[in-house]
Short mmCIF file of C-alpha atoms in Angstrom, two decimals:
data_model
loop_
_atom_site.label_atom_id
_atom_site.label_comp_id
_atom_site.label_asym_id
_atom_site.label_seq_id
_atom_site.Cartn_x
_atom_site.Cartn_y
_atom_site.Cartn_z
CA MET K 216 288.36 65.04 24.10
CA PRO K 217 292.17 64.77 24.67
CA ARG K 218 294.36 64.90 21.61
CA ARG K 219 296.00 61.35 20.51
CA LYS K 220 299.27 61.12 21.26
CA LYS K 221 301.17 61.12 17.84
CA ARG K 222 302.84 58.10 16.84
CA THR K 223 306.47 57.97 16.08
CA GLU K 224 307.77 57.51 12.95
CA ILE K 225 310.99 55.80 11.94
CA PHE K 226 312.65 54.38 8.75
CA ALA K 227 313.59 50.77 9.15
CA LEU K 228 314.03 47.43 7.52
CA GLY K 229 311.65 44.51 7.81
CA ASN K 230 313.75 42.85 10.31
CA GLU K 231 314.05 45.99 12.29
CA ALA K 232 310.45 46.28 12.48
CA VAL K 233 310.13 42.83 13.61
CA VAL K 234 312.56 43.64 17.01
CA GLU K 235 310.35 46.87 17.58
CA GLY K 236 307.31 44.30 17.26
CA ALA K 237 308.63 41.84 19.48
CA LEU K 238 309.87 44.53 22.40
CA LEU K 239 306.35 46.38 22.20
CA ALA K 240 304.56 42.77 22.55
CA GLY K 241 306.53 42.01 25.92
CA CYS K 242 309.55 39.81 24.42
CA THR K 243 312.41 39.64 27.16
CA PHE K 244 314.25 36.89 25.63
CA TYR K 245 316.05 35.87 22.43
CA GLY K 246 318.04 32.89 21.80
CA GLY K 247 319.57 32.25 18.43
CA TYR K 248 322.23 31.66 16.10
CA PRO K 249 322.99 34.37 12.84
CA ILE K 250 321.77 33.22 9.34
CA THR K 251 321.53 35.41 6.18
CA PRO K 252 318.97 37.21 5.68
CA SER K 253 317.51 37.10 9.54
CA SER K 254 320.85 37.85 10.85
CA GLU K 255 319.63 41.71 11.48
CA ILE K 256 316.89 40.64 14.26
CA MET K 257 319.75 38.77 16.12
CA GLU K 258 322.13 41.95 15.86
CA ILE K 259 319.86 44.27 16.92
CA MET K 260 317.91 42.34 19.90
CA ALA K 261 321.94 41.74 20.97
CA SER K 262 321.97 45.19 21.40
CA ARG K 263 318.28 46.33 22.51
CA LEU K 264 317.47 43.22 25.05
CA PRO K 265 320.46 43.66 27.37
CA LYS K 266 319.14 47.42 28.02
CA LEU K 267 316.04 46.52 29.62
CA GLU K 268 315.68 45.96 33.33
CA ASN K 269 314.78 42.07 32.58
CA GLY K 270 315.82 41.18 29.04
CA VAL K 271 318.14 38.22 27.68
CA PHE K 272 319.97 37.82 24.90
CA ILE K 273 322.40 34.65 24.27
CA GLN K 274 323.61 33.68 20.82
CA MET K 275 323.62 29.53 21.13
CA GLU K 276 326.27 27.25 19.43
CA ASP K 277 323.38 26.43 16.63
CA GLU K 278 319.68 26.68 15.84
CA ILE K 279 318.77 23.38 17.49
CA ALA K 280 319.97 24.61 20.75
CA SER K 281 318.56 28.07 20.23
CA MET K 282 315.17 26.39 19.98
CA GLY K 283 316.19 24.72 23.49
CA ALA K 284 317.04 28.00 24.93
CA VAL K 285 313.94 29.67 23.81
CA ILE K 286 311.69 26.68 24.94
CA GLY K 287 312.98 26.75 28.63
CA ALA K 288 312.82 30.87 28.84
CA SER K 289 309.31 30.39 27.79
CA LEU K 290 308.68 27.83 30.24
CA SER K 291 309.82 30.14 33.02
CA GLY K 292 307.42 32.47 32.25
CA ARG K 293 308.97 34.76 29.63
CA LYS K 294 307.63 36.03 25.85
CA ALA K 295 310.54 34.37 24.05
CA MET K 296 311.54 34.50 20.51
CA THR K 297 314.33 33.39 18.10
CA ALA K 298 314.67 34.03 13.87
CA THR K 299 316.17 31.77 11.58
CA SER K 300 316.61 31.23 7.58
CA GLY K 301 316.74 28.41 5.45
CA PRO K 302 318.95 25.28 6.60
CA GLY K 303 318.46 26.90 10.01
CA PHE K 304 314.77 26.51 9.79
CA SER K 305 315.28 22.89 8.94
CA LEU K 306 317.31 22.39 12.17
CA MET K 307 314.77 23.90 14.00
CA GLN K 308 312.12 21.49 13.49
CA GLU K 309 312.40 18.81 15.91
CA ASN K 310 312.67 21.33 18.76
CA LEU K 311 309.29 22.93 17.06
CA GLY K 312 307.76 19.72 17.53
CA TYR K 313 308.30 19.75 21.09
CA ALA K 314 307.15 23.24 21.70
CA VAL K 315 303.96 21.97 20.13
CA MET K 316 303.59 18.81 22.42
CA ALA K 317 304.57 20.93 25.71
CA GLU K 318 302.36 23.68 24.44
CA THR K 319 305.01 26.23 24.73
CA PRO K 320 304.55 29.86 23.66
CA MET K 321 307.43 30.99 21.36
CA VAL K 322 307.69 33.00 17.95
CA LEU K 323 309.95 31.56 15.49
CA VAL K 324 310.64 34.14 12.72
CA ASN K 325 311.81 32.77 9.23
CA VAL K 326 313.31 34.88 6.71
CA MET K 327 313.10 32.49 3.76
CA ARG K 328 315.55 32.56 1.17
CA GLY K 329 316.18 30.23 -1.73
CA GLY K 330 317.09 26.98 -1.27
CA PRO K 331 317.15 23.92 -0.93
CA SER K 332 320.27 23.53 1.14
CA THR K 333 322.26 26.57 0.98
CA GLY K 334 320.79 27.49 -2.10
CA LEU K 335 320.75 31.19 -2.91
CA PRO K 336 321.48 32.63 0.64
CA THR K 337 320.88 36.50 -0.14
CA SER K 338 318.09 36.26 -2.40
CA PRO K 339 314.09 35.87 -1.73
CA ALA K 340 311.94 33.08 -1.98
CA GLN K 341 308.82 31.53 -0.39
CA GLY K 342 310.04 27.96 -0.38
CA ASP K 343 309.21 27.04 3.57
CA VAL K 344 305.44 27.36 3.16
CA GLN K 345 304.58 23.97 3.85
CA GLN K 346 307.83 23.38 5.85
CA ALA K 347 306.29 25.73 8.20
CA ARG K 348 303.12 23.79 7.99
CA TRP K 349 304.41 20.16 8.10
CA GLY K 350 308.12 20.34 8.96
CA THR K 351 308.24 18.91 12.26
CA HIS K 352 306.77 14.75 12.13
CA GLY K 353 303.33 13.64 13.15
CA ASP K 354 299.97 15.48 13.13
CA HIS K 355 300.52 18.74 14.77
CA PRO K 356 298.47 22.30 14.91
CA ILE K 357 300.40 25.48 13.81
CA ILE K 358 299.70 28.84 13.25
CA VAL K 359 301.80 30.34 10.37
CA LEU K 360 301.69 34.15 9.65
CA SER K 361 303.20 36.44 6.85
CA ALA K 362 303.76 39.96 6.21
CA SER K 363 304.19 41.76 3.02
CA ASN K 364 305.48 45.04 3.76
CA VAL K 365 307.73 46.65 6.85
CA GLN K 366 304.74 48.05 8.84
CA GLU K 367 303.30 44.51 8.56
CA CYS K 368 306.29 43.41 9.91
CA LEU K 369 306.20 45.21 13.36
CA ASP K 370 302.14 44.64 13.63
CA MET K 371 302.16 41.04 12.79
CA THR K 372 305.18 40.21 15.18
CA ILE K 373 303.04 41.62 17.77
CA THR K 374 300.13 39.52 16.35
CA ALA K 375 302.38 36.38 16.79
CA PHE K 376 303.31 37.11 19.98
CA ASN K 377 299.55 37.38 21.17
CA MET K 378 298.46 34.28 19.27
CA ALA K 379 301.30 32.33 20.91
CA GLU K 380 300.39 33.47 24.44
CA LYS K 381 296.75 33.16 23.89
CA TYR K 382 296.72 29.92 22.46
CA ARG K 383 299.60 28.00 24.21
CA THR K 384 301.72 27.42 21.02
CA PRO K 385 304.90 28.04 19.08
CA VAL K 386 303.88 30.84 16.24
CA ILE K 387 305.92 30.91 13.07
CA LEU K 388 306.15 34.39 11.37
CA LEU K 389 307.15 33.63 7.30
CA LEU K 390 309.00 36.71 5.81
CA ASP K 391 310.96 36.78 2.76
CA GLU K 392 314.24 38.35 2.13
CA VAL K 393 312.39 41.28 0.18
CA THR K 394 310.19 42.22 2.73
CA SER K 395 312.69 41.69 5.51
CA HIS K 396 315.68 43.95 3.56
CA THR K 397 312.90 46.54 2.24
CA ARG K 398 313.51 49.75 4.08
CA GLU K 399 310.29 52.03 4.65
CA LYS K 400 308.61 54.56 6.77
CA ILE K 401 306.69 53.00 9.82
CA GLU K 402 304.76 54.06 12.72
CA ILE K 403 305.33 53.03 16.32
CA PRO K 404 302.19 52.58 18.05
CA ASN K 405 302.08 54.30 21.47
CA GLU K 406 300.79 52.13 24.30
CA GLY K 407 297.23 51.31 24.57
CA GLU K 408 296.68 51.32 20.91
CA PHE K 409 297.48 47.85 20.63
CA GLU K 410 296.60 44.60 22.16
CA VAL K 411 299.34 42.85 24.53
CA PHE K 412 298.00 39.28 25.51
CA SER K 413 300.27 37.45 28.16
CA ARG K 414 299.38 33.64 29.23
CA THR K 415 296.76 32.64 31.63
CA VAL K 416 297.94 31.55 35.12
CA PRO K 417 296.51 29.48 37.42
CA SER K 418 294.07 30.79 40.05
CA MET K 419 293.69 27.65 41.97
CA PRO K 420 295.96 26.69 45.01
CA PRO K 421 298.94 24.50 43.70
CA GLU K 422 297.93 21.42 45.13
CA TRP K 423 294.95 21.39 42.77
CA TYR K 424 296.71 22.65 39.68
CA LYS K 425 296.82 19.92 36.61
CA PRO K 426 299.03 21.14 34.03
CA TYR K 427 297.26 19.66 31.04
CA GLU K 428 293.50 19.76 32.01
CA GLU K 429 290.47 20.09 29.82
CA THR K 430 289.07 24.00 29.63
CA VAL K 431 286.60 25.52 27.89
CA ARG K 432 288.99 27.20 25.25
CA GLY K 433 291.35 24.12 25.33
CA VAL K 434 293.78 26.18 26.64
CA PRO K 435 295.35 24.95 30.06
CA PRO K 436 296.93 27.99 32.23
CA MET K 437 300.58 27.99 32.43
CA PRO K 438 302.23 29.02 35.48
CA PRO K 439 306.14 29.81 34.90
CA ILE K 440 308.76 27.19 36.66
CA GLY K 441 309.69 28.12 39.82
CA SER K 442 306.36 29.66 41.21
CA GLY K 443 305.16 26.60 43.50
CA TYR K 444 303.55 25.02 40.73
CA ARG K 445 304.56 21.81 40.05
CA PHE K 446 304.51 20.20 36.57
CA HIS K 447 306.47 17.90 34.25
CA VAL K 448 307.44 18.87 30.79
CA THR K 449 307.93 16.33 28.15
CA GLY K 450 307.83 15.60 24.26
CA LEU K 451 306.13 12.17 25.02
CA THR K 452 302.17 11.78 24.75
CA HIS K 453 301.06 12.32 28.23
CA ASP K 454 298.17 12.77 30.53
CA ARG K 455 296.45 15.56 32.47
CA ASN K 456 299.17 15.37 34.90
CA GLY K 457 301.83 16.00 32.22
CA PHE K 458 303.32 12.30 32.93
CA PRO K 459 303.74 10.17 29.74
CA THR K 460 300.88 7.78 28.90
CA GLN K 461 300.21 5.18 25.81
CA ARG K 462 296.24 4.73 27.27
CA PRO K 463 294.68 5.28 23.96
CA GLU K 464 291.63 7.53 25.46
CA GLU K 465 294.20 9.62 27.25
CA VAL K 466 296.01 9.76 24.00
CA VAL K 467 293.18 10.78 21.88
CA GLU K 468 292.00 13.35 24.20
CA LEU K 469 295.47 15.30 24.43
CA MET K 470 295.38 15.35 20.73
CA ASP K 471 291.97 16.12 20.25
CA ARG K 472 292.45 19.15 22.80
CA ILE K 473 295.48 20.61 21.29
CA HIS K 474 294.07 20.73 17.99
CA ARG K 475 290.60 22.03 19.18
CA LYS K 476 292.34 25.04 20.95
CA ILE K 477 293.30 26.13 17.61
CA ASP K 478 290.36 24.71 15.22
CA GLN K 479 287.71 26.65 16.87
CA PHE K 480 288.75 29.90 17.14
CA PHE K 481 289.48 30.65 12.91
CA TYR K 482 287.51 33.36 13.19
CA ASP K 483 290.36 35.13 15.44
CA ILE K 484 293.47 33.44 13.95
CA GLN K 485 292.89 33.76 9.95
CA LEU K 486 293.62 37.05 9.04
CA VAL K 487 293.56 38.26 5.46
CA ASP K 488 293.18 41.81 3.56
CA GLU K 489 290.31 41.88 1.15
CA ILE K 490 290.88 44.44 -1.82
CA MET K 491 288.71 45.21 -4.34
CA THR K 492 287.09 41.65 -3.78
CA ASP K 493 283.73 41.96 -3.41
CA ASP K 494 282.78 42.02 -7.06
CA CYS K 495 285.93 40.29 -8.59
CA GLU K 496 285.86 38.10 -11.07
CA VAL K 497 289.37 37.54 -11.17
CA CYS K 498 290.88 37.20 -7.47
CA VAL K 499 294.65 37.37 -7.20
CA ILE K 500 295.86 35.22 -3.56
CA ALA K 501 298.93 36.04 -2.70
CA TYR K 502 301.11 36.88 0.66
CA GLY K 503 304.31 38.22 1.50
CA SER K 504 306.18 40.79 -0.84
CA VAL K 505 304.49 39.06 -3.90
CA ALA K 506 301.45 40.28 -2.53
CA ARG K 507 302.79 44.20 -3.06
CA SER K 508 303.13 43.32 -6.82
CA ALA K 509 300.05 41.70 -6.87
CA GLU K 510 298.00 44.77 -5.37
CA LEU K 511 299.81 47.09 -8.26
CA ALA K 512 298.65 44.55 -11.02
CA VAL K 513 295.21 44.50 -9.57
CA GLN K 514 295.09 48.06 -9.65
CA GLN K 515 296.24 48.24 -13.36
CA ALA K 516 293.87 45.70 -14.16
CA ARG K 517 290.93 47.65 -12.85
CA GLY K 518 292.65 50.42 -15.09
CA ASN K 519 291.75 48.53 -17.92
CA GLY K 520 288.38 47.46 -17.03
CA VAL K 521 288.74 44.03 -15.69
CA LYS K 522 286.96 43.25 -12.30
CA ALA K 523 290.12 42.23 -10.60
CA GLY K 524 290.60 41.78 -6.50
CA LEU K 525 293.38 40.50 -4.18
CA LEU K 526 293.04 38.23 -1.06
CA LYS K 527 296.17 39.11 0.77
CA LEU K 528 296.91 36.10 3.12
CA LYS K 529 298.30 37.34 6.53
CA THR K 530 297.69 33.80 7.85
CA LEU K 531 298.82 31.38 5.73
CA PHE K 532 297.76 28.36 8.13
CA PRO K 533 295.25 27.61 9.29
CA TYR K 534 294.52 28.10 5.46
CA PRO K 535 291.69 30.98 5.54
CA ARG K 536 289.23 28.59 3.66
CA ARG K 537 285.94 30.64 4.44
CA HIS K 538 287.75 33.75 2.83
CA THR K 539 288.30 32.02 -0.22
CA GLU K 540 285.13 30.49 -0.41
CA LYS K 541 283.44 33.81 -0.22
CA ILE K 542 285.48 35.00 -2.94
CA LEU K 543 284.62 31.33 -5.18
CA ALA K 544 281.10 32.36 -5.20
CA HIS K 545 281.67 35.12 -7.96
CA ALA K 546 285.06 34.71 -9.09
CA ARG K 547 285.80 32.62 -12.11
CA THR K 548 289.54 32.80 -11.91
CA LEU K 549 291.96 32.79 -9.14
CA VAL K 550 295.40 33.77 -9.89
CA VAL K 551 298.58 32.40 -7.16
CA PRO K 552 301.95 34.00 -7.71
CA GLU K 553 304.68 32.54 -5.73
CA MET K 554 308.03 32.44 -5.27
CA ASN K 555 308.23 28.63 -5.23
CA MET K 556 307.52 25.59 -7.43
CA GLY K 557 303.56 25.92 -6.03
CA GLN K 558 303.05 25.49 -2.69
CA MET K 559 300.37 27.78 -1.62
CA SER K 560 298.06 26.81 -4.58
CA ARG K 561 297.98 23.61 -3.42
CA GLU K 562 295.68 24.89 -0.73
CA VAL K 563 294.07 27.08 -2.90
CA LYS K 564 293.29 24.36 -5.35
CA ARG K 565 292.22 22.01 -2.06
CA VAL K 566 289.32 24.58 -1.32
CA ASN K 567 288.31 25.52 -4.76
CA MET K 568 287.38 22.00 -5.51
CA GLY K 569 287.20 22.89 -9.40
CA HIS K 570 284.79 25.93 -8.86
CA ALA K 571 287.06 28.24 -10.90
CA SER K 572 290.27 28.17 -13.01
CA VAL K 573 293.42 28.22 -11.06
CA ARG K 574 296.01 29.75 -12.73
CA THR K 575 299.90 29.79 -11.08
CA ILE K 576 302.74 32.19 -11.53
CA ASN K 577 306.07 30.45 -9.82
CA ARG K 578 309.70 31.94 -9.79
CA VAL K 579 312.31 30.01 -8.46
CA ASP K 580 315.48 32.03 -9.68
CA GLY K 581 316.05 33.93 -6.69
CA GLN K 582 314.06 36.86 -8.50
CA ILE K 583 311.09 38.58 -7.55
CA VAL K 584 307.49 38.03 -9.08
CA THR K 585 306.87 41.31 -11.00
CA PRO K 586 303.72 43.26 -11.43
CA SER K 587 303.39 42.97 -14.70
CA GLU K 588 303.87 39.13 -14.70
CA ILE K 589 300.71 39.41 -12.52
CA LEU K 590 299.02 41.78 -14.66
CA LYS K 591 299.63 39.66 -18.07
CA VAL K 592 297.96 36.58 -16.31
CA ILE K 593 295.33 38.62 -14.72
CA MET K 594 294.17 40.13 -18.44
CA GLN K 595 294.02 36.31 -19.76
CA GLY K 596 290.68 36.18 -17.77
#
């Protein structure tokens, strides 16, 4: 058998790894506005993208325009992304909803910092979790991913692009300041060692094409604008041809389909790492940089004779309910550490329904949740 080509190893910040992952996934457009602590993503993209044959980088006047540019680039057939933090994420919410309604693939990286308002611009936080799920108005599906180390920043960025293209939806990648500014050695996968998914394009003649027609997967094919297929793009509720409608049956058909295309693929979308959870009596449920503290705490608890485990969430929404329910079959205590007032713990409590004791650890002072803080709660049982 031929020897596998050795992977390239580099030392990188989390934000640098995001760029590497985006380029490996085929991103050719970045539109954004700089804001701490996400700025390195934009700065590196400004250097790297123009060197590609068809790469385009553009700094917009604000985050609202950035989202508009990314949506337009995606409609033209490009894999497109932006990155932001805090106040910028708030400004992007209206156009995020537009991308959901127009079923426009794109990746939005939000490097969380302390808030609200200007808050703590250079300090870590996880206060945007529920905003990522419900920030734009109306009932809408959304995929929200997370990363807890620098290698995952690369890997989950590729995953974000693949899911965006596969399900014709915007995907949010939530990082925090600690993860984005940690520098670690990572491996750059070789071509062919990872999946790259591109959107399905129409196979029928242009005159037969209906841009929002029902399909088995619930995901209509998407041609690039200018390729001969005519379609109307709007944020209004629309019919199968893309034109505005207020007919109740057409409204229900659209809303059911855009939710179903996510709901029926939970097995593909809901990603977790289960660490020593098979027999755990105390399970920590964590994400982002806090999951690193949690893993060390779990190892230390095991060394002290406590059957502890960690459910590390790589997908935050749709919340990995089935993975949590499996742990509830034997765990008597769930510990949820977060750098917020208790946002993901709401989802845990909703699924738990009183089966286990749920204990929260919350910090909003711009400091990380430490392994010793988590270990103390684990040892209390």
